[in-house]
CSV table of C-alpha atoms in Angstrom, one decimal:
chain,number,residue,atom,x,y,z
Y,1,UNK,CA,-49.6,52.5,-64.0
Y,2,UNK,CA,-46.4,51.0,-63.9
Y,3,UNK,CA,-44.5,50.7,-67.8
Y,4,UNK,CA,-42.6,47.0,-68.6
Y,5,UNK,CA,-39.8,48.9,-68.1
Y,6,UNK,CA,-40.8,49.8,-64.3
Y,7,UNK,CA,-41.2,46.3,-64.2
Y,8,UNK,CA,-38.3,45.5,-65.4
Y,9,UNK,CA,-36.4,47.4,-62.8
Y,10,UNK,CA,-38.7,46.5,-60.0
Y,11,UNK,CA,-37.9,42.7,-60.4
Y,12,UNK,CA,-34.1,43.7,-61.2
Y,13,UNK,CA,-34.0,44.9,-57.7
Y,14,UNK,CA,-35.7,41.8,-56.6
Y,15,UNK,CA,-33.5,39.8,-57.2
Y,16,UNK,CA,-30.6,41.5,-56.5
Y,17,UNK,CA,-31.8,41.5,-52.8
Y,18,UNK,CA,-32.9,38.0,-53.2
Y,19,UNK,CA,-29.3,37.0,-53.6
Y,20,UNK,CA,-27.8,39.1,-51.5
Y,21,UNK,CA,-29.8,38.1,-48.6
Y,22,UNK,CA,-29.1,34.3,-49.9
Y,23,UNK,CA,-25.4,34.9,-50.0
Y,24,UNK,CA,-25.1,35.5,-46.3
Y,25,UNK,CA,-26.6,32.9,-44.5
Y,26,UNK,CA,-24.5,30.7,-46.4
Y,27,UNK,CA,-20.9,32.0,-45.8
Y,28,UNK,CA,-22.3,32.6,-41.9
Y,29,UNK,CA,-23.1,28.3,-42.2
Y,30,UNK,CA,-20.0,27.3,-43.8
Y,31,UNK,CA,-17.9,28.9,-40.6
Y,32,UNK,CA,-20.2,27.5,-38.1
Y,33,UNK,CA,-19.1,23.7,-38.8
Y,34,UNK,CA,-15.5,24.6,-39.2
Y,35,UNK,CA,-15.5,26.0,-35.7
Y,36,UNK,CA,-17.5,22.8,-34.8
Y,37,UNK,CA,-15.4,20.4,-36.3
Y,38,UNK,CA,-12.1,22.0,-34.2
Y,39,UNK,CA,-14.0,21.7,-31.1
Y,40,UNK,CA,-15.5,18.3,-31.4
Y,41,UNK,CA,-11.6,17.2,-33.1
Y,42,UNK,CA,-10.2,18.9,-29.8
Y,43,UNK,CA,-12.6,16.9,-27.4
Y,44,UNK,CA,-11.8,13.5,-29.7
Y,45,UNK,CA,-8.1,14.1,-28.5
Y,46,UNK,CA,-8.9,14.8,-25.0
Y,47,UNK,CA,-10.7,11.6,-25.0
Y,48,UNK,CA,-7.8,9.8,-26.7
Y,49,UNK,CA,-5.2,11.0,-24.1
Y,50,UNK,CA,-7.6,9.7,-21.3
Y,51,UNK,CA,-8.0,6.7,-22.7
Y,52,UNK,CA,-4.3,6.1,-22.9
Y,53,UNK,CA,-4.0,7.5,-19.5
Y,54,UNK,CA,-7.2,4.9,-17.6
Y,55,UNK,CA,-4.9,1.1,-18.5
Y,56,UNK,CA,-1.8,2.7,-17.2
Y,57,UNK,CA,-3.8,3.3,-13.7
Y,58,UNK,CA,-6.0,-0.2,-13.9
Y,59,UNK,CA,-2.7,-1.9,-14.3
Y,60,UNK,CA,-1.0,-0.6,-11.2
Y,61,UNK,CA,-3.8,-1.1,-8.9
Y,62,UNK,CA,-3.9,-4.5,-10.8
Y,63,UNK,CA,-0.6,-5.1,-10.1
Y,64,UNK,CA,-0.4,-3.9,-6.5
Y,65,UNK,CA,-4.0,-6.7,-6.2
Y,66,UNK,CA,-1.4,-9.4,-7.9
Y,67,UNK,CA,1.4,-8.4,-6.0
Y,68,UNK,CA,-0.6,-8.7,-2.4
Y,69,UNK,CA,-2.7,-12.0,-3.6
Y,70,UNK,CA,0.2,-14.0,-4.6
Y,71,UNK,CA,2.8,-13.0,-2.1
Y,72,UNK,CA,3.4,-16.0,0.6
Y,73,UNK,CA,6.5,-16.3,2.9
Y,74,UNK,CA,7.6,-18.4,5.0
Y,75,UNK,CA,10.3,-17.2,7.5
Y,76,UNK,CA,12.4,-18.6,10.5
Y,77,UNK,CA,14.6,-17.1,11.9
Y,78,UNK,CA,16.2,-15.5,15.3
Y,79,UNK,CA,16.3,-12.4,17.8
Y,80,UNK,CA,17.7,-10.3,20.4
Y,81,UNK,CA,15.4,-8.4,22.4
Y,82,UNK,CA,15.6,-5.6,24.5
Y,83,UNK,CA,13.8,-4.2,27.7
Y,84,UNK,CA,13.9,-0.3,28.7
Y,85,UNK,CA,13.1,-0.8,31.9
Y,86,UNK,CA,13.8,-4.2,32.2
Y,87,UNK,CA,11.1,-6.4,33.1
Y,88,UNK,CA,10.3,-7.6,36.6
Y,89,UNK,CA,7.6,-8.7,38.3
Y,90,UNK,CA,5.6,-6.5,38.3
Y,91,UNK,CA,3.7,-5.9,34.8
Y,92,UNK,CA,4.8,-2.4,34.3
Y,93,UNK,CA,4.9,-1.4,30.4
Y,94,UNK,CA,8.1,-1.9,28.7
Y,95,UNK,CA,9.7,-0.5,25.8
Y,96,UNK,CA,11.0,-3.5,23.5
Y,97,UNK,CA,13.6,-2.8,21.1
Y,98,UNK,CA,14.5,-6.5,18.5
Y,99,UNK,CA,16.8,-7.0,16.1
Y,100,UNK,CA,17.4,-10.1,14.5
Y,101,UNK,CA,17.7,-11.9,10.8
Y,102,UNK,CA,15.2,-14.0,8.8
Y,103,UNK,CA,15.7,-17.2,6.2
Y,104,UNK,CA,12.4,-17.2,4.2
Y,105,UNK,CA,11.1,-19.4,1.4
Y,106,UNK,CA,8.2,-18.2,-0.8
Y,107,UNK,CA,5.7,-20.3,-2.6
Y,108,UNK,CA,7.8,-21.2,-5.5
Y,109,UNK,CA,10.8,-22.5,-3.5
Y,110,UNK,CA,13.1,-19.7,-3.9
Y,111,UNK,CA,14.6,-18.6,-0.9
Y,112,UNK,CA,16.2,-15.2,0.7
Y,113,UNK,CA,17.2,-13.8,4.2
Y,114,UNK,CA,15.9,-10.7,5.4
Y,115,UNK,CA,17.4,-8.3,9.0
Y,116,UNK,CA,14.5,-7.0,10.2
Y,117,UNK,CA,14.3,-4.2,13.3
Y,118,UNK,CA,11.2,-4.2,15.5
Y,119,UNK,CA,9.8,-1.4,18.0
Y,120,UNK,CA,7.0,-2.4,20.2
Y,121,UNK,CA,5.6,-2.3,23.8
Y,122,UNK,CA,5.0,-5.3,26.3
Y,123,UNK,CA,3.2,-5.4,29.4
Y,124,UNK,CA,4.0,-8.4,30.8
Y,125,UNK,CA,6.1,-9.9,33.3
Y,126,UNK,CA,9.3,-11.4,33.4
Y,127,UNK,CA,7.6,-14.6,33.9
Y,128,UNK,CA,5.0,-14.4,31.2
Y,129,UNK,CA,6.0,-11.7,28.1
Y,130,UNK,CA,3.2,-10.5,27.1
Y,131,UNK,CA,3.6,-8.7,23.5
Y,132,UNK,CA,1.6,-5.5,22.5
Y,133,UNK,CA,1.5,-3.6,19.4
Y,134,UNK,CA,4.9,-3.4,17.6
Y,135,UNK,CA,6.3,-2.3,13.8
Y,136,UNK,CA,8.9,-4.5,12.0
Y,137,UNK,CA,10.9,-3.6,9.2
Y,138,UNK,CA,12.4,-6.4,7.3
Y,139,UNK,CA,15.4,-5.3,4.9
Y,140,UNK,CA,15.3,-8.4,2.3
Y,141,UNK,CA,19.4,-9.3,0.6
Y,142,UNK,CA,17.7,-8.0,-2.8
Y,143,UNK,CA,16.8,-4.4,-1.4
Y,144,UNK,CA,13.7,-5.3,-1.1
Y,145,UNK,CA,11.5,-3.9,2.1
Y,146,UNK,CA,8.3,-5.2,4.0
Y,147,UNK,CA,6.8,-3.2,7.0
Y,148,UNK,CA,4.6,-5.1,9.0
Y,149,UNK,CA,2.3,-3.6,12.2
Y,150,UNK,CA,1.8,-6.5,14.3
Y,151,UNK,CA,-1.4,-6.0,16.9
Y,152,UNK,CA,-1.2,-7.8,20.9
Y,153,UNK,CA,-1.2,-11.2,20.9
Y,154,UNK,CA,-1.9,-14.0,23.9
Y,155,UNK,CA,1.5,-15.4,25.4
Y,156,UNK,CA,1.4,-18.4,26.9
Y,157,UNK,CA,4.8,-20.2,29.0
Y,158,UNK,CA,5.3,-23.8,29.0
Y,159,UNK,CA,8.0,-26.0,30.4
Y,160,UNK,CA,9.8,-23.0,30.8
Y,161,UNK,CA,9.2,-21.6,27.5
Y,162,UNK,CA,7.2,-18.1,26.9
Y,163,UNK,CA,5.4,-18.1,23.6
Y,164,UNK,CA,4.2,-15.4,22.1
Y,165,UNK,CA,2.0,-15.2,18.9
Y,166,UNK,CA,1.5,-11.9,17.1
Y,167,UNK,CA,-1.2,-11.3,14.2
Y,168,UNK,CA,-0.1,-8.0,11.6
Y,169,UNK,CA,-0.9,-6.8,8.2
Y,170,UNK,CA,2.2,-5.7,5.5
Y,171,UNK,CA,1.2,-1.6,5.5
Y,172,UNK,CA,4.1,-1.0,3.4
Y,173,UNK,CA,6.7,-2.5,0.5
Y,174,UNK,CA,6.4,-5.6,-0.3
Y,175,UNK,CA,3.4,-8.1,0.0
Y,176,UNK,CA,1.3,-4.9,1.2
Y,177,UNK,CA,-2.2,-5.7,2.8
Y,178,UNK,CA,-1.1,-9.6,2.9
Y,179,UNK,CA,-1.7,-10.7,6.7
Y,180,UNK,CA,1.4,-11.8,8.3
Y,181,UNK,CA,1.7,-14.0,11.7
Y,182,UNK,CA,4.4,-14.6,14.3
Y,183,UNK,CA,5.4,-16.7,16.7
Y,184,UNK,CA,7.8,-15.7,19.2
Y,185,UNK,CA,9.8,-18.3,21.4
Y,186,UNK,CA,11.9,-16.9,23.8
Y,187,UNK,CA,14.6,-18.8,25.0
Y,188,UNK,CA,15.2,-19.9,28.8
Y,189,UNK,CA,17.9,-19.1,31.0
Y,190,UNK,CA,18.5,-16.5,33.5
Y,191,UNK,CA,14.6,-15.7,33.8
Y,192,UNK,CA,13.6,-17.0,36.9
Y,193,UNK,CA,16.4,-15.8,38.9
Y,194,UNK,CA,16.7,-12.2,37.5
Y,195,UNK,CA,13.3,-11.0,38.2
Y,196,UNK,CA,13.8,-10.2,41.4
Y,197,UNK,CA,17.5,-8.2,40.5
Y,198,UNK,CA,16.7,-4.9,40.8
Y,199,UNK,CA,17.0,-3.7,37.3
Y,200,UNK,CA,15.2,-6.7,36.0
Y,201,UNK,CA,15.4,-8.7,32.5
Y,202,UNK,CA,17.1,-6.7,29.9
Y,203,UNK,CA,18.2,-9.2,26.9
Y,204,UNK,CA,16.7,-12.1,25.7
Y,205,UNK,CA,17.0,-14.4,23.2
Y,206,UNK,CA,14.3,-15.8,20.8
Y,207,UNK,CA,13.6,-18.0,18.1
Y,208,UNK,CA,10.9,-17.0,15.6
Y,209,UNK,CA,8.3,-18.0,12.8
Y,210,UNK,CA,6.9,-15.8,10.8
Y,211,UNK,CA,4.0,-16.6,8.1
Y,212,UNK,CA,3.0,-14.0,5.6
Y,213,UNK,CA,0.0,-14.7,3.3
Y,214,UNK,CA,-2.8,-13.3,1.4
């Protein structure tokens, strides 16, 4: 048999182990949520930053929308055009090399000029220009720059007058993704009679529209 004082002991030990064995789990749960609370605090500023970072990006591609959807020109203007080889009867492909200066008014009233440079590609005739695709670079007084690519367009001649029309998009600068149209009026003169000189037409002269709008 087991004295009081075995007993005694016995439940001594007991308790000992009791609160040891209790003592342990708790210091073990008190780091657990410390480490917990750093992570979830480091994720919380992660979120933060890109939070701060997401209106920064919706306002430039809100801007760039704004920019393209409320951007209208209207331009007149003229040109000197180039022919390498000069153009002929014949409708052999021509390299066309313009340069020439804008007045524009926007939708507000407010006007500017702009000298724009255009490289393109015709395969018409001396008698009937016939425009293909082409780039044009306007350079506005402000600094300002638009670049438009301008697809073929029908040409028609009239009372001596060839007409072209050219439909483009802005790909670049300002008004981008805005549609822009041309018409191109090439003045008469020497045409008829220099076709059949052997290097051709090599300068012309032009007056020109151009629309740009959303």
């Amino acid at each position: 048999m087991i004295g009081k004082r075995g007993i005694g002991i016995a439940l001594s030990s007991l308790t000992l182990v009791a609160a040891s064995v209790g003592w342990t789990p708790v210091a073990q749960a008190g780091s657990t949520p410390a480490g917990t609370a750093e992570a979830r605090t480091a994720e919380a500023r992660t979120a933060q930053a890109r939070t701060a970072q997401a209106p920064d990006a919706r306002a430039d591609i809100t801007h760039a929308r704004t920019a393209r959807d409320h951007f209208t020109q209207d331009c007149t203007g003229q040109e000197n055009i180039t022919y390498g080889p000069g153009l002929s009867l014949s409708s052999d492909a021509s390299k066309v090399t313009v340069d020439g200066a804008y007045h524009c008014t926007d939708a507000s009233g407010r006007s500017t000029t702009a000298k724009y440079h255009t490289e393109g590609t015709t395969g018409g005739t001396c008698l009937l220009l016939s425009w293909n695709r082409s780039e044009e670079t306007l350079h506005y007084a402000d600094g300002g720059t638009s670049v438009i690519a301008y697809h073929s367009g029908p040409s028609l001649r009239v009372l001596g007058l060839n007409t072209a029309r050219l439909t483009g998009v802005v790909v670049a600068g300002r008004g981008k993704g805005s549609v822009a149209e041309k018409t191109i009026q090439t003045v008469p003169g020497s045409l008829p009679t220099d076709c059949v000189l052997a290097d051709g037409i090599r300068h012309t002269t032009a007056f020109t529209h151009l629309s740009i709008h959303p």
